């Protein structure tokens, strides 16, 4: 990678990336100081696991009292012992779109608390961990924190700028819920400016930036600015699904034994997730032993299906292979699809799967067997959270310079009727004449802002001129402006009735234009007042940002920008 350049801003900032994972989470940050080259720091030494100072990930778990009071988060929940209360984990999956739903363990929510509240509690915990790391590890850390905490920008992976990361395939509803959680967790104030301090990065893109930042991909990626060749893809077949398949299959075998209870299953889940899954490899023993009880536990059923010695459950190797199989197959299929006939391609496994020798060897073997000879490497470890670090690198470097549009985006408007236009003449049944201005419009128009397949540079801006509704006298005008996508097959679409089932609202933003912006005009029915404005959208990041601009007494004015996370590239 090219050397990172000094920060050119006029004021110092704190940028934080928080990766809320299904089972583990992490956070990274950087100081942006004018004239200095930013350096990325990973948060380590989380409370409850100070003995593992180099570990940059912490369990995504919260523990509440039976009345709903938050008692502990992360590794500290393991120190509570048999204390009565509500253990909340896997909560991130409750934000998934319906299309990505899978059968997972039930999430236990405390009384009177929503999933947004729980997410906010955990984001606050992670931000507090960032605070503690800054104060305890940097020279003059207290001063640094006091001076910069109010400037924090956030990048979030799932649902600081704060950058938050999220899985590829999540949409605008989930992004809005994550922002709401960040407000509830007091990461940012509940204002338009506060919400703009949060942006999002997909898990895949954050991992890509981590590979570059760690120089893992230097030989493969020779340019700092990359063009996206294909749209990202999302399959619910990650590392957690391997654990879930294994535990459910084993629980069925243990039915009717003393070890089918929740405590035994939780022990088995933790052991498989932390040890077995990460160490399982090719050419291993025909049986694998996984802890399910204490050293005094010995048991064997009459059918020989369940054998436990000194608390270790004997598991046939095939059971673990079967648990991996759907995820291995989905990963290899996705790589085949993306690689196609390309030469000199490189694949990097990141996230939970990167710590699995079996995933690596099987991916390599199957690709080679299908005639695809490419480099497959892993770019993570069992103690690292690449996405959080990569989220900060994404914020600093933006290595993806161009994206190819997956859909056509635009706005529904009513164009003025033009008798010479054959499309207008074909829609005389849709004509509507305004009683104030006398202007005749064609309802159901669609104005394209950016077309499907177009290569869009990061932060590209698209505009559409619009005139407001007419008024007898100057009045403030307010409305909710919707942005739509067209996902049909037509190359050019100018009216929604051309393919009515292929249009979908992706979001909206509030527009308020004062009466002072109105100008006097003359129409068929006499004088009236209206304002001309532009609908402006910015594309190329992982969000669509939209606002309205107008001119008032020679001065350009605009509404606050609204961000809509949309899987548009």
mmCIF file of N, CA, C and O in Angstrom, residues 9 15 22 142 152 165 169 175 210 216 224 243 265 320 350 403 405 407 409 420-422 427 479 481 492 512 514 521:
data_model
loop_
_atom_site.group_PDB
_atom_site.id
_atom_site.type_symbol
_atom_site.label_atom_id
_atom_site.label_comp_id
_atom_site.label_asym_id
_atom_site.label_seq_id
_atom_site.Cartn_x
_atom_site.Cartn_y
_atom_site.Cartn_z
ATOM 1 N N UNK A 9 -6.895 18.198 7.839
ATOM 2 C CA UNK A 9 -7.954 18.989 8.454
ATOM 3 C C UNK A 9 -7.410 20.062 9.376
ATOM 4 O O UNK A 9 -6.220 20.079 9.727
ATOM 5 N N UNK A 15 -11.638 9.118 15.418
ATOM 6 C CA UNK A 15 -12.456 8.235 14.585
ATOM 7 C C UNK A 15 -12.423 6.844 15.191
ATOM 8 O O UNK A 15 -11.350 6.317 15.492
ATOM 9 N N UNK A 22 -21.625 -11.384 15.950
ATOM 10 C CA UNK A 22 -22.643 -12.238 16.553
ATOM 11 C C UNK A 22 -22.151 -12.853 17.856
ATOM 12 O O UNK A 22 -22.874 -12.886 18.860
ATOM 13 N N UNK A 142 -5.819 11.032 29.624
ATOM 14 C CA UNK A 142 -6.996 11.736 30.126
ATOM 15 C C UNK A 142 -7.258 13.016 29.341
ATOM 16 O O UNK A 142 -8.401 13.333 29.000
ATOM 17 N N UNK A 152 -15.910 12.553 18.217
ATOM 18 C CA UNK A 152 -15.835 11.182 17.700
ATOM 19 C C UNK A 152 -16.745 10.969 16.500
ATOM 20 O O UNK A 152 -17.929 11.262 16.535
ATOM 21 N N UNK A 165 -19.684 -1.287 11.225
ATOM 22 C CA UNK A 165 -19.729 -2.214 10.108
ATOM 23 C C UNK A 165 -20.976 -3.071 10.180
ATOM 24 O O UNK A 165 -21.535 -3.287 11.231
ATOM 25 N N UNK A 169 -25.623 -7.127 2.514
ATOM 26 C CA UNK A 169 -26.980 -7.616 2.386
ATOM 27 C C UNK A 169 -27.941 -6.988 3.388
ATOM 28 O O UNK A 169 -29.138 -7.168 3.286
ATOM 29 N N UNK A 175 -29.951 -0.192 9.104
ATOM 30 C CA UNK A 175 -29.060 0.939 9.322
ATOM 31 C C UNK A 175 -29.712 1.972 10.226
ATOM 32 O O UNK A 175 -29.087 2.528 11.126
ATOM 33 N N UNK A 210 -8.529 -4.062 5.746
ATOM 34 C CA UNK A 210 -7.602 -4.619 6.728
ATOM 35 C C UNK A 210 -6.474 -5.372 6.034
ATOM 36 O O UNK A 210 -5.310 -5.252 6.429
ATOM 37 N N UNK A 216 -0.936 -7.612 3.918
ATOM 38 C CA UNK A 216 -1.154 -9.006 3.549
ATOM 39 C C UNK A 216 -1.378 -9.119 2.053
ATOM 40 O O UNK A 216 -0.982 -10.082 1.412
ATOM 41 N N UNK A 224 -3.536 1.485 -5.018
ATOM 42 C CA UNK A 224 -4.273 1.947 -3.853
ATOM 43 C C UNK A 224 -5.753 2.079 -4.175
ATOM 44 O O UNK A 224 -6.611 1.776 -3.374
ATOM 45 N N UNK A 243 -21.150 -23.737 14.109
ATOM 46 C CA UNK A 243 -21.361 -24.076 15.517
ATOM 47 C C UNK A 243 -22.802 -24.466 15.778
ATOM 48 O O UNK A 243 -23.080 -25.462 16.467
ATOM 49 N N UNK A 265 -25.181 -28.087 27.012
ATOM 50 C CA UNK A 265 -25.139 -27.621 25.628
ATOM 51 C C UNK A 265 -24.357 -26.311 25.504
ATOM 52 O O UNK A 265 -23.642 -26.089 24.530
ATOM 53 N N UNK A 320 -18.318 -33.323 12.494
ATOM 54 C CA UNK A 320 -17.771 -31.972 12.357
ATOM 55 C C UNK A 320 -17.675 -31.590 10.887
ATOM 56 O O UNK A 320 -17.968 -30.449 10.506
ATOM 57 N N UNK A 350 -11.415 -14.078 5.761
ATOM 58 C CA UNK A 350 -11.347 -13.200 6.931
ATOM 59 C C UNK A 350 -12.468 -13.581 7.891
ATOM 60 O O UNK A 350 -13.320 -14.402 7.576
ATOM 61 N N UNK A 403 -17.557 2.148 -7.979
ATOM 62 C CA UNK A 403 -18.491 1.057 -7.753
ATOM 63 C C UNK A 403 -19.443 0.966 -8.945
ATOM 64 O O UNK A 403 -19.824 1.967 -9.530
ATOM 65 N N UNK A 405 -23.093 0.205 -10.352
ATOM 66 C CA UNK A 405 -24.442 0.270 -9.811
ATOM 67 C C UNK A 405 -25.220 -1.011 -10.083
ATOM 68 O O UNK A 405 -25.213 -1.531 -11.198
ATOM 69 N N UNK A 407 -28.594 -1.225 -9.392
ATOM 70 C CA UNK A 407 -29.956 -0.856 -9.788
ATOM 71 C C UNK A 407 -29.938 0.547 -10.383
ATOM 72 O O UNK A 407 -28.932 1.260 -10.344
ATOM 73 N N UNK A 409 -31.536 4.310 -9.945
ATOM 74 C CA UNK A 409 -32.100 5.096 -8.857
ATOM 75 C C UNK A 409 -32.628 6.418 -9.383
ATOM 76 O O UNK A 409 -32.059 7.011 -10.307
ATOM 77 N N UNK A 420 -45.866 17.219 -27.920
ATOM 78 C CA UNK A 420 -45.019 16.624 -28.948
ATOM 79 C C UNK A 420 -44.342 15.335 -28.480
ATOM 80 O O UNK A 420 -43.746 14.611 -29.286
ATOM 81 N N UNK A 421 -44.440 15.052 -27.200
ATOM 82 C CA UNK A 421 -43.792 13.866 -26.650
ATOM 83 C C UNK A 421 -44.750 12.676 -26.750
ATOM 84 O O UNK A 421 -45.817 12.681 -26.126
ATOM 85 N N UNK A 422 -44.377 11.627 -27.524
ATOM 86 C CA UNK A 422 -45.296 10.485 -27.703
ATOM 87 C C UNK A 422 -45.615 9.766 -26.391
ATOM 88 O O UNK A 422 -46.720 9.237 -26.236
ATOM 89 N N UNK A 427 -50.411 8.987 -22.474
ATOM 90 C CA UNK A 427 -50.874 8.986 -21.082
ATOM 91 C C UNK A 427 -51.809 10.158 -20.811
ATOM 92 O O UNK A 427 -51.780 10.763 -19.736
ATOM 93 N N UNK A 479 -42.383 18.672 2.832
ATOM 94 C CA UNK A 479 -42.809 17.384 2.303
ATOM 95 C C UNK A 479 -41.735 16.337 2.602
ATOM 96 O O UNK A 479 -40.612 16.660 2.968
ATOM 97 N N UNK A 481 -39.494 13.730 0.846
ATOM 98 C CA UNK A 481 -39.004 13.379 -0.491
ATOM 99 C C UNK A 481 -38.507 11.931 -0.496
ATOM 100 O O UNK A 481 -37.611 11.567 0.259
ATOM 101 N N UNK A 492 -34.289 1.935 -20.374
ATOM 102 C CA UNK A 492 -34.720 3.312 -20.142
ATOM 103 C C UNK A 492 -36.143 3.288 -19.634
ATOM 104 O O UNK A 492 -37.040 2.726 -20.267
ATOM 105 N N UNK A 512 -37.883 21.028 4.226
ATOM 106 C CA UNK A 512 -38.575 22.231 4.703
ATOM 107 C C UNK A 512 -37.944 23.438 4.033
ATOM 108 O O UNK A 512 -36.761 23.753 4.272
ATOM 109 N N UNK A 514 -38.419 27.591 3.398
ATOM 110 C CA UNK A 514 -39.169 28.726 3.947
ATOM 111 C C UNK A 514 -39.891 29.533 2.871
ATOM 112 O O UNK A 514 -39.566 29.460 1.683
ATOM 113 N N UNK A 521 -44.261 34.192 -10.081
ATOM 114 C CA UNK A 521 -44.278 33.729 -11.462
ATOM 115 C C UNK A 521 -45.655 34.050 -12.066
ATOM 116 O O UNK A 521 -46.607 34.339 -11.342
#
